Coordinates of C-alpha atoms in Angstrom, one line a residue:
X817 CA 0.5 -3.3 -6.1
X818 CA 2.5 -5.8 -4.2
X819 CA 0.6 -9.2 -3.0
X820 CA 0.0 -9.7 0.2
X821 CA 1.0 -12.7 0.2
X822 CA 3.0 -14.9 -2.2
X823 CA 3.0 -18.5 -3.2
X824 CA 3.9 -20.3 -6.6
X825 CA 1.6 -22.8 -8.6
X826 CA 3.7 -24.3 -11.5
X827 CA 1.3 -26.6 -14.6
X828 CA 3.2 -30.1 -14.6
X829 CA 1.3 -31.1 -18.0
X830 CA 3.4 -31.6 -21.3
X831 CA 1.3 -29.8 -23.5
X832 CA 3.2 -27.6 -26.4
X833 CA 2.7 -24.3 -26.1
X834 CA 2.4 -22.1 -29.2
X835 CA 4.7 -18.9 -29.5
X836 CA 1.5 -16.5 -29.8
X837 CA -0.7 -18.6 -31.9
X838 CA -4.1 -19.1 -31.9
X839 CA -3.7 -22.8 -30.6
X840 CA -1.2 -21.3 -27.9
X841 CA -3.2 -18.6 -27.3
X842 CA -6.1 -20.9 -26.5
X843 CA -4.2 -23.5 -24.1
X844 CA -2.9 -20.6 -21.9
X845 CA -6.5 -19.3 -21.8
X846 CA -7.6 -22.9 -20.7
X847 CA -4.8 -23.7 -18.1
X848 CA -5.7 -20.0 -16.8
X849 CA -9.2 -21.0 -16.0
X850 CA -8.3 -24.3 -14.4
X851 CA -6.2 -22.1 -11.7
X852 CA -8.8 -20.2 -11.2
X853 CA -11.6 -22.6 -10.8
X854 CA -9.1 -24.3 -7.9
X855 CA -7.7 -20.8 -6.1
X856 CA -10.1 -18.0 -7.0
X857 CA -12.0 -17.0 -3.9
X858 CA -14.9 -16.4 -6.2
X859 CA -14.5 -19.5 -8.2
X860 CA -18.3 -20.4 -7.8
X861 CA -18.5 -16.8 -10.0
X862 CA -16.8 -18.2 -12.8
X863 CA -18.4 -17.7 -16.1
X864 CA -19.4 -21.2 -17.7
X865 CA -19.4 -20.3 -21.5
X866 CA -16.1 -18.9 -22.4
X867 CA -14.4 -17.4 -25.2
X868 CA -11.1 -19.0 -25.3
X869 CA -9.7 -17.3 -28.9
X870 CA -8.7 -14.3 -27.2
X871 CA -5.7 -12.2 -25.7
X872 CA -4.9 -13.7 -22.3
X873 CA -5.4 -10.5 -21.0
X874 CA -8.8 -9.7 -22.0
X875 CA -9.7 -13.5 -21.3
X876 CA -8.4 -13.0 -17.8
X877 CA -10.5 -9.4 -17.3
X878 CA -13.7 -11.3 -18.8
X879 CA -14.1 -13.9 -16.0
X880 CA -13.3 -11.9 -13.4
X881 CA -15.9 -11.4 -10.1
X882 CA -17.7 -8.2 -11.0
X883 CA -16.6 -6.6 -7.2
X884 CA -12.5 -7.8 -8.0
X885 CA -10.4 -4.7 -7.6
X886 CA -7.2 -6.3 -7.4
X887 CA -6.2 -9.6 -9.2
X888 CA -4.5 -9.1 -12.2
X889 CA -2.3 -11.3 -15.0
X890 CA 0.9 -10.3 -16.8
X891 CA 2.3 -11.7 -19.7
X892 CA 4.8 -10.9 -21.8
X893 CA 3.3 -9.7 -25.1
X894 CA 1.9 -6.9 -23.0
X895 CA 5.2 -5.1 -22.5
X896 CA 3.1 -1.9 -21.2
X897 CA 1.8 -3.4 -18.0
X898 CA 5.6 -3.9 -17.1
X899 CA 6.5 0.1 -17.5
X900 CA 7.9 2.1 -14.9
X901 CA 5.9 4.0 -12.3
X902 CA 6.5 7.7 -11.2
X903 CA 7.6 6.9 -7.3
X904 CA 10.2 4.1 -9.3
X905 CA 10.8 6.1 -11.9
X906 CA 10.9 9.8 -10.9
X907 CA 10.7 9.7 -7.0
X908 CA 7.9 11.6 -6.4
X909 CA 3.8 11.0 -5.6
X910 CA 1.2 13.5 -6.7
X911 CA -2.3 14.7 -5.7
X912 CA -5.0 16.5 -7.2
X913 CA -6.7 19.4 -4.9
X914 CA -9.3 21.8 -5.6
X915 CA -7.8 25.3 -3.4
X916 CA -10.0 28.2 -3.6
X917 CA -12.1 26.7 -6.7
X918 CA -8.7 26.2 -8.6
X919 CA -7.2 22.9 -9.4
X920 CA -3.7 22.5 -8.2
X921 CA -1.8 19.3 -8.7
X922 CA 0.8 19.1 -5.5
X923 CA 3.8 17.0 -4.1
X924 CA 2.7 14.2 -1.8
X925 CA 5.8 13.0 -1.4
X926 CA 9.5 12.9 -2.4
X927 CA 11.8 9.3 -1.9
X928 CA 14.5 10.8 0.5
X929 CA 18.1 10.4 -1.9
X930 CA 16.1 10.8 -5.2
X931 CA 16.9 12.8 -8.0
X932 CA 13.9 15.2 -7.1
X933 CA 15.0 15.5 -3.8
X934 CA 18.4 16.4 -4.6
X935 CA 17.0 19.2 -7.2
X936 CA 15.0 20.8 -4.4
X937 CA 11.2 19.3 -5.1
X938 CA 9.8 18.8 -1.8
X939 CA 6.1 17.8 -0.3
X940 CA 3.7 20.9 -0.4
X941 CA 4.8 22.3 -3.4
X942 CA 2.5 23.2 -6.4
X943 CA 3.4 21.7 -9.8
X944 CA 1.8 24.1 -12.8
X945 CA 3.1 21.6 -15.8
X946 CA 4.3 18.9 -16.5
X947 CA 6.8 18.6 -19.9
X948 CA 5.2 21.7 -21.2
X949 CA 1.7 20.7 -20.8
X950 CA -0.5 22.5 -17.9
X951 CA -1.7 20.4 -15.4
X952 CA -5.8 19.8 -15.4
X953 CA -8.4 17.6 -13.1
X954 CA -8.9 16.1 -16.8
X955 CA -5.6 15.6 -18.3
X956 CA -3.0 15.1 -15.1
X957 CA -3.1 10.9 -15.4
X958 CA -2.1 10.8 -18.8
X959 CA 0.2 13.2 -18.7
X960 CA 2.3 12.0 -16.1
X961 CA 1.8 7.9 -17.4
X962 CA 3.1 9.9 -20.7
X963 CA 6.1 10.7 -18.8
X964 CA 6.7 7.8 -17.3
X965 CA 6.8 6.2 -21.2
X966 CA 8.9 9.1 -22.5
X967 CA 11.4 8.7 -19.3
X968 CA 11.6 12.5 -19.0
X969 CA 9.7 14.7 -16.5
X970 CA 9.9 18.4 -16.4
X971 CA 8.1 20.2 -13.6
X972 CA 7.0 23.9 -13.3
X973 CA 6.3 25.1 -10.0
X974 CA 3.4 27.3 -9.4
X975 CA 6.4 29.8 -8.5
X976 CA 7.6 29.5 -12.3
X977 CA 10.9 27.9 -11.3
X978 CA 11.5 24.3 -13.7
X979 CA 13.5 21.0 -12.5
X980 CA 14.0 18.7 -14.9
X981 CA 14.3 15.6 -13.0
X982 CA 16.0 12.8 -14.7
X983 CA 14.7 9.2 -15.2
X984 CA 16.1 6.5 -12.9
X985 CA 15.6 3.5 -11.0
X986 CA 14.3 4.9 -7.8
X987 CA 14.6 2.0 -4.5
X988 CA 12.2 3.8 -1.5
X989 CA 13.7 2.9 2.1
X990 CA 11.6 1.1 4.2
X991 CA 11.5 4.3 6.9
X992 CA 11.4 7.5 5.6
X993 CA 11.5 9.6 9.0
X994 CA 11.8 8.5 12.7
X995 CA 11.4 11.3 15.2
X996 CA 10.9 11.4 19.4
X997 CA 8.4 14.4 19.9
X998 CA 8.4 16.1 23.4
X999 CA 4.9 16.0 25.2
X1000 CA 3.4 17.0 28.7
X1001 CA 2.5 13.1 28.7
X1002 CA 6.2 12.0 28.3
X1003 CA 8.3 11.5 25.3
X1004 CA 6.0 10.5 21.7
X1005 CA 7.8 8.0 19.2
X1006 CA 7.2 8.7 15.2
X1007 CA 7.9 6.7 12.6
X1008 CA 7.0 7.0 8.8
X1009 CA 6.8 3.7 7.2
X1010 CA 6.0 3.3 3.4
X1011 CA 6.3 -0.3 2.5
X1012 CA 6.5 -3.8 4.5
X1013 CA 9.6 -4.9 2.6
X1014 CA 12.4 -6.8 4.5
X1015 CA 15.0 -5.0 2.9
X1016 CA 14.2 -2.1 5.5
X1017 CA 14.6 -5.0 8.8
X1018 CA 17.5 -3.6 10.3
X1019 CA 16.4 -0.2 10.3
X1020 CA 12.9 -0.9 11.9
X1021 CA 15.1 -2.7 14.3
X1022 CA 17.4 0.3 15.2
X1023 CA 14.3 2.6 15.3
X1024 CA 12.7 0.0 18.1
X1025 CA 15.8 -0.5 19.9
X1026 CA 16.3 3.6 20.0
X1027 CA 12.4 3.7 20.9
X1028 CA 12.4 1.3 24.1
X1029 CA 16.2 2.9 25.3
X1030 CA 14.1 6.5 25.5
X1031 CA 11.1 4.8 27.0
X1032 CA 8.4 5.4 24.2
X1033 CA 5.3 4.5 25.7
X1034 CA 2.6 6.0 22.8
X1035 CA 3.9 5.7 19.6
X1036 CA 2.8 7.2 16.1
X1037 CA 3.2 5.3 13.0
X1038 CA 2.8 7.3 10.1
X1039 CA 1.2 4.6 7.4
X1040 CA -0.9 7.3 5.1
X1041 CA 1.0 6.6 1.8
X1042 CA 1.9 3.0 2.7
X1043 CA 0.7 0.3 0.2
X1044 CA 1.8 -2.8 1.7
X1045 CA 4.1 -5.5 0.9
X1046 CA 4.7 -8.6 2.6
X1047 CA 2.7 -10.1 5.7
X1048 CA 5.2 -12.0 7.2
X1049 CA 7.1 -8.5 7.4
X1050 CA 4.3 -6.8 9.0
X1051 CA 3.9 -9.6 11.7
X1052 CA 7.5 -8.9 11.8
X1053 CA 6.8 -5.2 12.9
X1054 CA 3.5 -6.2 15.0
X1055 CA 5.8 -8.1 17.5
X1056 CA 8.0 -5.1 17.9
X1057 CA 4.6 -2.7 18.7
X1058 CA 2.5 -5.6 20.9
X1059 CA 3.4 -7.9 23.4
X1060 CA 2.7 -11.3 21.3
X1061 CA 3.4 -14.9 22.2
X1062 CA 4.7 -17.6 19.3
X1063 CA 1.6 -19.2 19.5
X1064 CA -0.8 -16.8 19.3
X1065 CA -2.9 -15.7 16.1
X1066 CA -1.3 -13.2 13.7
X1067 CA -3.7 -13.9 11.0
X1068 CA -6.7 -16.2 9.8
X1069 CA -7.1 -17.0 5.9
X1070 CA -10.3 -17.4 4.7
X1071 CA -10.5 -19.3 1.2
X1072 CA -13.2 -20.7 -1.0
X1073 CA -14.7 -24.2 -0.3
X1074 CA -11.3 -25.7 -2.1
X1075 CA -8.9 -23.5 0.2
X1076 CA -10.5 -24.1 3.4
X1077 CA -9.5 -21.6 6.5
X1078 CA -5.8 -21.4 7.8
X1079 CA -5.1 -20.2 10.9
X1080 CA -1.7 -18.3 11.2
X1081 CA 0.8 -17.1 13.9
X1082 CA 3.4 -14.5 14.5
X1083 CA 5.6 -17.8 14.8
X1084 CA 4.2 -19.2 11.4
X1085 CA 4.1 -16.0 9.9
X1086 CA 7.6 -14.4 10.6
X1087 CA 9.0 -17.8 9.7
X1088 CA 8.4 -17.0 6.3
X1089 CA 11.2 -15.0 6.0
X1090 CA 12.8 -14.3 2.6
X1091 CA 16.8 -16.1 2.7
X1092 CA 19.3 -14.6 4.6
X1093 CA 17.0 -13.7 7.3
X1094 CA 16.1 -16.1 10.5
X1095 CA 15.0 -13.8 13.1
X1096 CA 12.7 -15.6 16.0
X1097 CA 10.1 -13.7 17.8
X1098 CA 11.9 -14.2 20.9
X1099 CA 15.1 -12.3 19.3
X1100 CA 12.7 -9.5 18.8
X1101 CA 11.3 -9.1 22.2
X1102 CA 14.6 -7.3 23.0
X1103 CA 13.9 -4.5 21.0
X1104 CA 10.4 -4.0 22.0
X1105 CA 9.1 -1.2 24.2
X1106 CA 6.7 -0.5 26.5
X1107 CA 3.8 0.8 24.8
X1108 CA 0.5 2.1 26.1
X1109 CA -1.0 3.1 22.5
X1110 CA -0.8 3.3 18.9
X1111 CA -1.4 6.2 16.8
X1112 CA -2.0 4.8 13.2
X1113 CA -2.1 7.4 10.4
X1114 CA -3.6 6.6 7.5
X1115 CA -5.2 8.2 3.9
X1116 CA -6.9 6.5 1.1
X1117 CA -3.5 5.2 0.0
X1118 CA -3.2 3.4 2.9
X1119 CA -3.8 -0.6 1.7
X1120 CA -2.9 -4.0 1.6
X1121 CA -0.3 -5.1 4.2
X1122 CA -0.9 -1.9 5.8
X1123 CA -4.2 -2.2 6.5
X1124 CA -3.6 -5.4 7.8
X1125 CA -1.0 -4.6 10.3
X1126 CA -3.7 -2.2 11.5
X1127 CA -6.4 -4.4 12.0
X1128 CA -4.5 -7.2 13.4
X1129 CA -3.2 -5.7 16.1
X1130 CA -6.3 -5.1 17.6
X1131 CA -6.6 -7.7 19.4
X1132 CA -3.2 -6.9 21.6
X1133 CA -2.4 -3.1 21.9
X1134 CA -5.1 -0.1 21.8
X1135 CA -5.0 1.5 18.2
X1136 CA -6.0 4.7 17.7
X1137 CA -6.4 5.4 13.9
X1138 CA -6.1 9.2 12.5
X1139 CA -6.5 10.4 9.5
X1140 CA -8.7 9.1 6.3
X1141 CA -10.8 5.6 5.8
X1142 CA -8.1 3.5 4.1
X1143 CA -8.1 1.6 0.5
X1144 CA -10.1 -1.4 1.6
X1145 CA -7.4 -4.2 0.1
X1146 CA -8.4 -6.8 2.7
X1147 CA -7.2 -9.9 1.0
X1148 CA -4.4 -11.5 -0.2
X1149 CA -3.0 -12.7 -3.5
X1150 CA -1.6 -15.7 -4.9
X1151 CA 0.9 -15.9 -7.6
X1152 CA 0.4 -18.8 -10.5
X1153 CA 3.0 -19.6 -12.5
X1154 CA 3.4 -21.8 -15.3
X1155 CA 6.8 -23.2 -16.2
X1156 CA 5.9 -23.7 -20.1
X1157 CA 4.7 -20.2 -20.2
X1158 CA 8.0 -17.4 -19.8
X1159 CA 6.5 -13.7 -18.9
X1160 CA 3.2 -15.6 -17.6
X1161 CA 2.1 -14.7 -13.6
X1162 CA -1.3 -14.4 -12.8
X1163 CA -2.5 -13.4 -9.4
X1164 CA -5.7 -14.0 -8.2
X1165 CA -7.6 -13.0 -4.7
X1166 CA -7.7 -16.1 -3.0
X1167 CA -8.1 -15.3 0.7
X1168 CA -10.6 -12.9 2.8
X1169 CA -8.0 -11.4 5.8
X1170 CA -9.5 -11.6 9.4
X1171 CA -7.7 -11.0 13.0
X1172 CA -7.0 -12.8 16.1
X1173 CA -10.8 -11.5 17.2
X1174 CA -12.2 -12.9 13.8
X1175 CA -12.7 -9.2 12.7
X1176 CA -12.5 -8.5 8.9
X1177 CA -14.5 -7.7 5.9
X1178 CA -12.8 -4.3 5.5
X1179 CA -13.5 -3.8 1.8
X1180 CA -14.7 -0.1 2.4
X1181 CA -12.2 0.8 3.9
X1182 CA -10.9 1.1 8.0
X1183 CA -12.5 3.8 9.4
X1184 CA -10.7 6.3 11.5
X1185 CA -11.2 7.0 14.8
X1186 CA -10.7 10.7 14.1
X1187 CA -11.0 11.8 10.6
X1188 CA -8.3 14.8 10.3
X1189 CA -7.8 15.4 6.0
X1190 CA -3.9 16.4 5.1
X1191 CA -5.2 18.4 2.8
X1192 CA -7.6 20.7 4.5
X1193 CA -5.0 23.3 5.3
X1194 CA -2.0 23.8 2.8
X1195 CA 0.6 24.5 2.1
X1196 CA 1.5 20.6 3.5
X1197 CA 3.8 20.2 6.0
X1198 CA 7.4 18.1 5.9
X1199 CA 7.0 14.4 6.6
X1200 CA 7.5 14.0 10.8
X1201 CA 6.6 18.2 11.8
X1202 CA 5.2 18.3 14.8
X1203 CA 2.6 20.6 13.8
X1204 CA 1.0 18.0 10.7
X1205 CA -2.3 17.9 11.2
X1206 CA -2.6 14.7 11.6
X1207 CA 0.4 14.6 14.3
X1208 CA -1.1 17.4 16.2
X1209 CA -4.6 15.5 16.7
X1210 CA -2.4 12.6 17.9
X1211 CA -0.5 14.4 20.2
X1212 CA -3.8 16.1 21.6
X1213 CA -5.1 13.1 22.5
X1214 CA -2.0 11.8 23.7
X1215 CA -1.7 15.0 26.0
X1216 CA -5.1 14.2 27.4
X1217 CA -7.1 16.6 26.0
X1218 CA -10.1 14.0 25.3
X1219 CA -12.1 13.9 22.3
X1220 CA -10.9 17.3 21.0
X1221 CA -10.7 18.0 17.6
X1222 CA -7.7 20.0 16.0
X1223 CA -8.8 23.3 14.4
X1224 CA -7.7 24.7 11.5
X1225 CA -6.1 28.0 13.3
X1226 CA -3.5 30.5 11.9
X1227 CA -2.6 31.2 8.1
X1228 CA -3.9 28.8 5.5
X1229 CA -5.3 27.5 2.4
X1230 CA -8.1 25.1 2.9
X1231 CA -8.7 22.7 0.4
X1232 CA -10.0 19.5 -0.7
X1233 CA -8.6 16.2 -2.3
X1234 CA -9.9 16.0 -5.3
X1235 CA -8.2 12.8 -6.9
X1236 CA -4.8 11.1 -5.8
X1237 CA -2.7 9.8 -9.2
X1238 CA -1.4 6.1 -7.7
X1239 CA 2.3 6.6 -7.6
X1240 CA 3.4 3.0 -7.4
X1241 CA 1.1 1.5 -10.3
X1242 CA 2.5 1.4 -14.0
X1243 CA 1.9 3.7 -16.8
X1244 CA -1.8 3.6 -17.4
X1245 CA -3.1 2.0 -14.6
X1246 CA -2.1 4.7 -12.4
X1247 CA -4.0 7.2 -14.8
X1248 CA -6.9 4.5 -14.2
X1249 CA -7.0 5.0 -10.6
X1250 CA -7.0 9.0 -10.7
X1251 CA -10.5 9.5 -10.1
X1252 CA -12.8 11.1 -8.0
X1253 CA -12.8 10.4 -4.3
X1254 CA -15.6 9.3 -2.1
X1255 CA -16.7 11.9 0.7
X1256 CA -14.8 11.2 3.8
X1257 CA -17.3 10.8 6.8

């Protein structure tokens, strides 16, 4: 997963580092503790008696905070932490279901331009086996971190029909799908965003410009596979959607006793852009439109930055969120380098995340407004079809028809999500994170 938000530590000590011996081994395991006795939100959780003659890795899972989800250290003996992952490897994302008391592993998604795509594999589609091994609740992690190793992936479809997608390096756009949907209540802008990188800038910024020309005034954002990426991009896209000042709060920091509380706004935060991008918040006030509401679409990938943007603006636009309670990522990472260490980062949580309104402590999850499951009627539908389940509860609402509730009418196979394999996390962690799902309620 991508921190939410980065900043470097470097060790200025002269101490001589060992190449992987057990006097090395124990000074990296002692400068790790000391970063995180000074960052670690949970510092005053720190184990006292340590074992110092050990992997760095296992050291660094040993004093974590029992409730840590998310930090995590990389070093460079551990080559297998730095694999490929199927959406940057393959192009595709992949969710286990349970339809009519039968396991079915289906296609989440499919990076526009990939390989996959170009072979025909599209969202909604039933994969049978994966390099000649059937697909079950019990075996579909390993077998697709297996492929991710082995670089090779060959799917059967449920209709018998095989692609052999080849291995390569897969970049994901920034927007997926934009669309302009046709309502009783006036024109409805859509846009699917899956990552808050800035790489994608310009084309959030011709998707705004097209929105306020039409006169979007509700708008659906389409965040349900998004797992974040920077903050200062996503204050970036805030200040498109709400009608912010400089000085006003994006977002507060909350730290341990050592890190204190910071206080940051859209003008701090979009000043941290990456170089060869300056953009002011008053430059993006031109492309913003006149909205009366945000639609917010989100699943149980939905984490980190995205989450964020979510919450944070709150405080200056009416968001309406749709679809499933989110991750629950509501903090932000710092990364910790040493420069007598090569192939050494560790990032630690250091900061809770809370909005303008002080409003935070989503580590559960945001809960939607109206809980609407993908997956309860099948086969799934394109990215951006009007008649999504989720964009049909949105455009309901939007077309005044209160509190309704979509229904599940016409032809149909109603399922549920059984288990969702993490698309963007390497190898064997995304195996890890395949696992059962809590009850939506």
């Amino acid at each position: 997963m991508l921190a939410l938000m980065i900043m470097s530590a470097s060790c200025s000590k002269k101490d001589k580092w060992g190449a992987g011996d057990e006097k090395g081994q124990t000074a990296i395991n002692r400068w790790v503790i000391s970063q995180m006795q000074t960052y670690y939100y949970w510092n005053n959780h720190l184990p006292v008696n340590l074992d110092y003659d050990q992997d760095p890795i296992a050291f660094f899972n040993a004093i974590k905070f029992k409730d840590d989800r998310f930090s995590y250290i990389y070093y460079k003996k551990k080559y297998s932490l730095l694999s490929g992952t199927l959406m940057n490897t393959f192009g595709l994302e992949l969710e286990g279901i349970e339809a009519d008391h039968i396991f079915k592993t289906q296609v989440l998604l499919v990076v526009p331009g990939s390989n996959a795509a170009a072979l025909g594999l599209a969202r909604g589609m039933f994969v049978k086996a994966i390099n000649g091994v059937v697909l079950t609740a019990a075996n579909v992690g390993n077998v697709v971190a297996d492929a991710i190793t082995q670089k090779t992936l060959s799917v059967i479809l449920d209709n018998n029909e095989t692609l052999n997608i080849p291995a390569a390096y897969i970049a994901e756009p920034v927007v997926y799908k934009t669309a302009v949907f046709n309502t009783t209540a006036g024109d409805v802008g859509y846009l699917f965003m899956n990552s808050f990188e800035y790489q994608g800038v310009h084309d959030i910024l011709n998707v705004f410009r097209a929105f306020k020309e039409q006169n979007i005034r509700n708008l659906i954002i389409d965040l349900r596979y998004n797992i974040g990426g920077s903050v200062p991009f996503s204050a970036l896209v805030s200040a498109l959607i709400a009608p912010v000042q400089e000085e006003q709060t994006y977002v507060i920091y909350k730290g341990n006793a050592t890190a204190g509380t910071i206080v940051s706004s859209f003008e701090n935060e979009i000043g941290k852009q990456p170089q060869g991008y300056n953009f002011t918040l008053g430059q993006l006030t031109s492309y913003r439109p006149n909205l009366q509401r945000v639609y917010a679409l989100t699943s149980t990938l939905t984490m980190s930055a995205a989450e964020l943007m979510i919450n944070n603006l709150k405080p200056y636009v009416q968001v309406v969120q749709i679809g499933e309670r989110t991750f629950g990522k509501d903090m932000a990472s710092l990364e910790l380098k040493n420069d007598k260490i090569t192939g050494l980062s560790v990032y630690p949580l250091c900061f809770k995340l809370f909005n303008a309104g002080n409003k935070g402590n989503y580590s559960n999850g945001l809960q939607p407004d109206y809980l609407v499951q993908e997956s309860a009627k099948l086969p799934l539908l394109p990215i951006g079809d009007k008649n999504d389940l989720l964009i049909r509860q949105c455009i309901s609402l939007i077309e005044g028809n209160g509190q309704q509730q979509v229904q599940l009418s016409g032809s149909g196979m109603p399922s549920r999500v059984l288990s969702r394999y993490q698309s963007r996390a390497s190898g064997r962690d995304g195996a890890a994170l395949l696992s059962s799902l809590p009850e939506q309620k």
